[in-house]
Amino acid sequence: ALELWLNKATDPSVSEQDWAAIQNFCEQVNTDPNGPTHAPWLLAHKIQSPQEREALHALTVLETCVNHCGEKFHGEVAKFRFLNELIKVLSPKYLGSWTTDKVKGRVIEMLFSWTVWFPEDIKIRDAYQMLKKQGIVKQDPKLPADRILPPPSPRPRSS
Amino acid sequence: LGEESEERDDHLLPM
């Protein structure tokens, strides 16, 4: 079911974001016992898609899940193991030469916004600093006004 | 212990 909803939420033939599918994916992440550990890898695979629209949709799904899927999902995303998958999209040593500027821009913007929103996640900060040191991130992106404030706190586990 | 060893195995990608 996780893959089914993710395929729907990242369908490259649809230009608009399918928010109902994203919501269903998030709910599935929260109800499936393996959801929080499995979902980040499904998302990483989509984010590395050669199809720009699929990758962009997947980034929106990831961002929504980080804000709404609870601590366990957040904890997985904040590990180097997952952050490396985002770094691969940016680094010319990995997939960076094939990634479009739009996708790279969104990944950088998202990583930077996490460093602002979640300063306690040291690994996110380290990954972002490494990208800057490598010259992959030239300067901090300007976050749109609606993204400067942190997202709503994750729902308590019991809900 | 499991968590500790997982922590040790979690590295940034070599660049």
PDB file of C-alpha atoms in Angstrom:
ATOM      1  CA  ALA A   1       0.000   0.000   0.000  1.00  0.00           C
ATOM      2  CA  LEU A   2       2.920   2.359   0.742  1.00  0.00           C
ATOM      3  CA  GLU A   3       4.281   1.961  -2.771  1.00  0.00           C
ATOM      4  CA  LEU A   4       0.849   2.254  -4.292  1.00  0.00           C
ATOM      5  CA  TRP A   5       0.148   5.621  -2.686  1.00  0.00           C
ATOM      6  CA  LEU A   6       3.644   6.870  -3.389  1.00  0.00           C
ATOM      7  CA  ASN A   7       3.334   5.942  -7.066  1.00  0.00           C
ATOM      8  CA  LYS A   8       0.103   7.890  -7.174  1.00  0.00           C
ATOM      9  CA  ALA A   9       1.558  10.869  -5.292  1.00  0.00           C
ATOM     10  CA  THR A  10       4.600  11.060  -7.585  1.00  0.00           C
ATOM     11  CA  ASP A  11       2.935  10.225 -10.900  1.00  0.00           C
ATOM     12  CA  PRO A  12       5.036  12.162 -13.449  1.00  0.00           C
ATOM     13  CA  SER A  13       2.139  12.379 -15.908  1.00  0.00           C
ATOM     14  CA  VAL A  14       0.226  14.598 -13.473  1.00  0.00           C
ATOM     15  CA  SER A  15       1.474  18.175 -13.184  1.00  0.00           C
ATOM     16  CA  GLU A  16      -0.450  19.139 -10.055  1.00  0.00           C
ATOM     17  CA  GLN A  17       0.459  17.674  -6.692  1.00  0.00           C
ATOM     18  CA  ASP A  18      -2.042  14.991  -5.616  1.00  0.00           C
ATOM     19  CA  TRP A  19      -2.561  16.032  -1.974  1.00  0.00           C
ATOM     20  CA  ALA A  20      -5.073  13.258  -1.293  1.00  0.00           C
ATOM     21  CA  ALA A  21      -2.500  10.652  -2.341  1.00  0.00           C
ATOM     22  CA  ILE A  22       0.163  12.361  -0.195  1.00  0.00           C
ATOM     23  CA  GLN A  23      -2.176  12.303   2.787  1.00  0.00           C
ATOM     24  CA  ASN A  24      -2.949   8.629   2.225  1.00  0.00           C
ATOM     25  CA  PHE A  25       0.773   7.878   1.950  1.00  0.00           C
ATOM     26  CA  CYS A  26       1.421   9.712   5.242  1.00  0.00           C
ATOM     27  CA  GLU A  27      -1.367   7.790   6.950  1.00  0.00           C
ATOM     28  CA  GLN A  28       0.037   4.524   5.615  1.00  0.00           C
ATOM     29  CA  VAL A  29       3.490   5.455   6.948  1.00  0.00           C
ATOM     30  CA  ASN A  30       1.920   5.950  10.363  1.00  0.00           C
ATOM     31  CA  THR A  31      -0.150   2.754  10.383  1.00  0.00           C
ATOM     32  CA  ASP A  32       2.296   0.309   8.760  1.00  0.00           C
ATOM     33  CA  PRO A  33       4.677  -0.925  11.500  1.00  0.00           C
ATOM     34  CA  ASN A  34       7.590  -0.758   9.053  1.00  0.00           C
ATOM     35  CA  GLY A  35       6.331   2.465   7.473  1.00  0.00           C
ATOM     36  CA  PRO A  36       8.674   4.946   9.145  1.00  0.00           C
ATOM     37  CA  THR A  37      11.792   2.894   8.309  1.00  0.00           C
ATOM     38  CA  HIS A  38      10.754   1.720   4.838  1.00  0.00           C
ATOM     39  CA  ALA A  39       9.143   4.893   3.444  1.00  0.00           C
ATOM     40  CA  PRO A  40      12.314   7.055   3.349  1.00  0.00           C
ATOM     41  CA  TRP A  41      13.967   4.539   1.000  1.00  0.00           C
ATOM     42  CA  LEU A  42      10.990   4.442  -1.316  1.00  0.00           C
ATOM     43  CA  LEU A  43      11.111   8.238  -1.367  1.00  0.00           C
ATOM     44  CA  ALA A  44      14.868   8.341  -2.007  1.00  0.00           C
ATOM     45  CA  HIS A  45      14.391   6.110  -5.031  1.00  0.00           C
ATOM     46  CA  LYS A  46      11.749   8.488  -6.435  1.00  0.00           C
ATOM     47  CA  ILE A  47      13.829  11.581  -5.664  1.00  0.00           C
ATOM     48  CA  GLN A  48      16.655  10.063  -7.717  1.00  0.00           C
ATOM     49  CA  SER A  49      14.330   9.551 -10.677  1.00  0.00           C
ATOM     50  CA  PRO A  50      15.618  10.852 -14.031  1.00  0.00           C
ATOM     51  CA  GLN A  51      12.122  12.256 -14.553  1.00  0.00           C
ATOM     52  CA  GLU A  52      12.158  15.764 -13.110  1.00  0.00           C
ATOM     53  CA  ARG A  53       8.472  15.891 -12.269  1.00  0.00           C
ATOM     54  CA  GLU A  54       8.566  12.577 -10.418  1.00  0.00           C
ATOM     55  CA  ALA A  55      11.552  13.791  -8.380  1.00  0.00           C
ATOM     56  CA  LEU A  56       9.884  17.130  -7.572  1.00  0.00           C
ATOM     57  CA  HIS A  57       6.645  15.434  -6.502  1.00  0.00           C
ATOM     58  CA  ALA A  58       8.667  13.048  -4.312  1.00  0.00           C
ATOM     59  CA  LEU A  59      10.418  15.992  -2.641  1.00  0.00           C
ATOM     60  CA  THR A  60       7.052  17.500  -1.738  1.00  0.00           C
ATOM     61  CA  VAL A  61       5.963  14.141  -0.298  1.00  0.00           C
ATOM     62  CA  LEU A  62       9.172  13.910   1.730  1.00  0.00           C
ATOM     63  CA  GLU A  63       8.759  17.407   3.095  1.00  0.00           C
ATOM     64  CA  THR A  64       5.135  16.741   4.053  1.00  0.00           C
ATOM     65  CA  CYS A  65       6.071  13.468   5.764  1.00  0.00           C
ATOM     66  CA  VAL A  66       8.902  15.082   7.738  1.00  0.00           C
ATOM     67  CA  ASN A  67       6.388  17.581   9.068  1.00  0.00           C
ATOM     68  CA  HIS A  68       3.514  15.184   9.718  1.00  0.00           C
ATOM     69  CA  CYS A  69       4.667  11.565  10.020  1.00  0.00           C
ATOM     70  CA  GLY A  70       6.018  11.642  13.546  1.00  0.00           C
ATOM     71  CA  GLU A  71       9.325  11.122  15.297  1.00  0.00           C
ATOM     72  CA  LYS A  72      10.330   7.750  13.914  1.00  0.00           C
ATOM     73  CA  PHE A  73      10.123   8.843  10.276  1.00  0.00           C
ATOM     74  CA  HIS A  74      11.870  12.090  11.150  1.00  0.00           C
ATOM     75  CA  GLY A  75      14.613  10.125  12.933  1.00  0.00           C
ATOM     76  CA  GLU A  76      15.260   7.991   9.842  1.00  0.00           C
ATOM     77  CA  VAL A  77      15.475  11.019   7.580  1.00  0.00           C
ATOM     78  CA  ALA A  78      17.921  12.714   9.953  1.00  0.00           C
ATOM     79  CA  LYS A  79      20.450   9.848   9.634  1.00  0.00           C
ATOM     80  CA  PHE A  80      23.464  10.128   7.318  1.00  0.00           C
ATOM     81  CA  ARG A  81      22.275   6.908   5.707  1.00  0.00           C
ATOM     82  CA  PHE A  82      19.249   8.734   4.290  1.00  0.00           C
ATOM     83  CA  LEU A  83      20.846  12.170   3.931  1.00  0.00           C
ATOM     84  CA  ASN A  84      23.478  10.513   1.712  1.00  0.00           C
ATOM     85  CA  GLU A  85      20.726   9.671  -0.765  1.00  0.00           C
ATOM     86  CA  LEU A  86      19.903  13.383  -1.053  1.00  0.00           C
ATOM     87  CA  ILE A  87      23.609  14.251  -1.299  1.00  0.00           C
ATOM     88  CA  LYS A  88      23.929  11.814  -4.229  1.00  0.00           C
ATOM     89  CA  VAL A  89      21.352  13.846  -6.146  1.00  0.00           C
ATOM     90  CA  LEU A  90      23.535  16.957  -5.758  1.00  0.00           C
ATOM     91  CA  SER A  91      27.092  15.648  -6.003  1.00  0.00           C
ATOM     92  CA  PRO A  92      28.735  15.449  -9.457  1.00  0.00           C
ATOM     93  CA  LYS A  93      30.542  12.356  -8.138  1.00  0.00           C
ATOM     94  CA  TYR A  94      27.207  10.540  -7.993  1.00  0.00           C
ATOM     95  CA  LEU A  95      24.018  11.657  -9.798  1.00  0.00           C
ATOM     96  CA  GLY A  96      24.648  15.416  -9.736  1.00  0.00           C
ATOM     97  CA  SER A  97      25.596  15.662 -13.414  1.00  0.00           C
ATOM     98  CA  TRP A  98      22.214  14.262 -14.451  1.00  0.00           C
ATOM     99  CA  THR A  99      20.048  16.113 -11.958  1.00  0.00           C
ATOM    100  CA  THR A 100      18.203  19.182 -13.211  1.00  0.00           C
ATOM    101  CA  ASP A 101      18.849  22.559 -11.555  1.00  0.00           C
ATOM    102  CA  LYS A 102      15.256  22.704 -10.377  1.00  0.00           C
ATOM    103  CA  VAL A 103      15.542  19.424  -8.452  1.00  0.00           C
ATOM    104  CA  LYS A 104      18.951  20.408  -7.040  1.00  0.00           C
ATOM    105  CA  GLY A 105      17.533  23.759  -5.940  1.00  0.00           C
ATOM    106  CA  ARG A 106      14.633  22.090  -4.149  1.00  0.00           C
ATOM    107  CA  VAL A 107      16.919  19.591  -2.364  1.00  0.00           C
ATOM    108  CA  ILE A 108      19.245  22.378  -1.202  1.00  0.00           C
ATOM    109  CA  GLU A 109      16.311  24.523  -0.085  1.00  0.00           C
ATOM    110  CA  MET A 110      14.834  21.609   1.875  1.00  0.00           C
ATOM    111  CA  LEU A 111      18.112  20.673   3.577  1.00  0.00           C
ATOM    112  CA  PHE A 112      18.719  24.291   4.512  1.00  0.00           C
ATOM    113  CA  SER A 113      15.202  24.733   5.886  1.00  0.00           C
ATOM    114  CA  TRP A 114      15.700  21.616   8.047  1.00  0.00           C
ATOM    115  CA  THR A 115      18.895  23.107   9.485  1.00  0.00           C
ATOM    116  CA  VAL A 116      16.794  26.136  10.460  1.00  0.00           C
ATOM    117  CA  TRP A 117      13.755  24.216  11.725  1.00  0.00           C
ATOM    118  CA  PHE A 118      15.539  21.332  13.423  1.00  0.00           C
ATOM    119  CA  PRO A 119      18.800  22.711  14.849  1.00  0.00           C
ATOM    120  CA  GLU A 120      18.989  19.719  17.230  1.00  0.00           C
ATOM    121  CA  ASP A 121      19.523  17.365  14.254  1.00  0.00           C
ATOM    122  CA  ILE A 122      23.303  17.611  14.117  1.00  0.00           C
ATOM    123  CA  LYS A 123      23.638  15.195  11.195  1.00  0.00           C
ATOM    124  CA  ILE A 124      21.490  17.386   8.949  1.00  0.00           C
ATOM    125  CA  ARG A 125      23.684  20.353   9.818  1.00  0.00           C
ATOM    126  CA  ASP A 126      26.874  18.341   9.217  1.00  0.00           C
ATOM    127  CA  ALA A 127      25.618  17.127   5.829  1.00  0.00           C
ATOM    128  CA  TYR A 128      24.688  20.668   4.800  1.00  0.00           C
ATOM    129  CA  GLN A 129      28.029  22.079   5.982  1.00  0.00           C
ATOM    130  CA  MET A 130      29.856  19.361   4.035  1.00  0.00           C
ATOM    131  CA  LEU A 131      27.958  20.343   0.857  1.00  0.00           C
ATOM    132  CA  LYS A 132      29.022  23.944   1.418  1.00  0.00           C
ATOM    133  CA  LYS A 133      32.638  22.952   2.028  1.00  0.00           C
ATOM    134  CA  GLN A 134      32.612  20.946  -1.204  1.00  0.00           C
ATOM    135  CA  GLY A 135      31.283  23.979  -3.080  1.00  0.00           C
ATOM    136  CA  ILE A 136      28.126  22.052  -4.018  1.00  0.00           C
ATOM    137  CA  VAL A 137      26.068  24.590  -2.071  1.00  0.00           C
ATOM    138  CA  LYS A 138      27.449  28.003  -2.982  1.00  0.00           C
ATOM    139  CA  GLN A 139      25.258  30.062  -0.660  1.00  0.00           C
ATOM    140  CA  ASP A 140      22.318  29.524   1.645  1.00  0.00           C
ATOM    141  CA  PRO A 141      19.080  29.699  -0.336  1.00  0.00           C
ATOM    142  CA  LYS A 142      16.583  32.390   0.502  1.00  0.00           C
ATOM    143  CA  LEU A 143      13.628  30.649   2.081  1.00  0.00           C
ATOM    144  CA  PRO A 144      10.213  31.872   0.971  1.00  0.00           C
ATOM    145  CA  ALA A 145       8.416  33.814   3.728  1.00  0.00           C
ATOM    146  CA  ASP A 146       6.009  30.943   4.406  1.00  0.00           C
ATOM    147  CA  ARG A 147       8.891  28.561   5.068  1.00  0.00           C
ATOM    148  CA  ILE A 148      10.855  30.606   7.573  1.00  0.00           C
ATOM    149  CA  LEU A 149       8.543  29.626  10.427  1.00  0.00           C
ATOM    150  CA  PRO A 150       8.886  26.040  11.594  1.00  0.00           C
ATOM    151  CA  PRO A 151       6.197  23.563  10.558  1.00  0.00           C
ATOM    152  CA  PRO A 152       3.529  22.503  13.059  1.00  0.00           C
ATOM    153  CA  SER A 153       4.899  20.083  15.645  1.00  0.00           C
ATOM    154  CA  PRO A 154       4.486  16.426  14.788  1.00  0.00           C
ATOM    155  CA  ARG A 155       1.353  14.743  16.044  1.00  0.00           C
ATOM    156  CA  PRO A 156       1.743  12.797  19.272  1.00  0.00           C
ATOM    157  CA  ARG A 157       2.416   9.111  18.702  1.00  0.00           C
ATOM    158  CA  SER A 158      -0.914   8.049  20.155  1.00  0.00           C
ATOM    159  CA  SER A 159      -3.015   9.909  17.590  1.00  0.00           C
TER     160      SER A 159
ATOM    161  CA  LEU B   1      23.810  -2.014  21.822  1.00  0.00           C
ATOM    162  CA  GLY B   2      22.014  -2.350  18.508  1.00  0.00           C
ATOM    163  CA  GLU B   3      21.454   1.368  18.427  1.00  0.00           C
ATOM    164  CA  GLU B   4      25.071   2.054  19.318  1.00  0.00           C
ATOM    165  CA  SER B   5      26.452  -0.069  16.510  1.00  0.00           C
ATOM    166  CA  GLU B   6      23.959   1.470  14.092  1.00  0.00           C
ATOM    167  CA  GLU B   7      25.219   4.876  15.175  1.00  0.00           C
ATOM    168  CA  ARG B   8      28.808   3.785  14.493  1.00  0.00           C
ATOM    169  CA  ASP B   9      27.866   2.583  11.002  1.00  0.00           C
ATOM    170  CA  ASP B  10      26.140   5.814  10.066  1.00  0.00           C
ATOM    171  CA  HIS B  11      28.574   7.862   8.006  1.00  0.00           C
ATOM    172  CA  LEU B  12      28.458  10.681   5.523  1.00  0.00           C
ATOM    173  CA  LEU B  13      29.088   9.673   1.932  1.00  0.00           C
ATOM    174  CA  PRO B  14      32.779   9.899   0.939  1.00  0.00           C
ATOM    175  CA  MET B  15      33.252  12.892  -1.338  1.00  0.00           C
TER     176      MET B  15
END
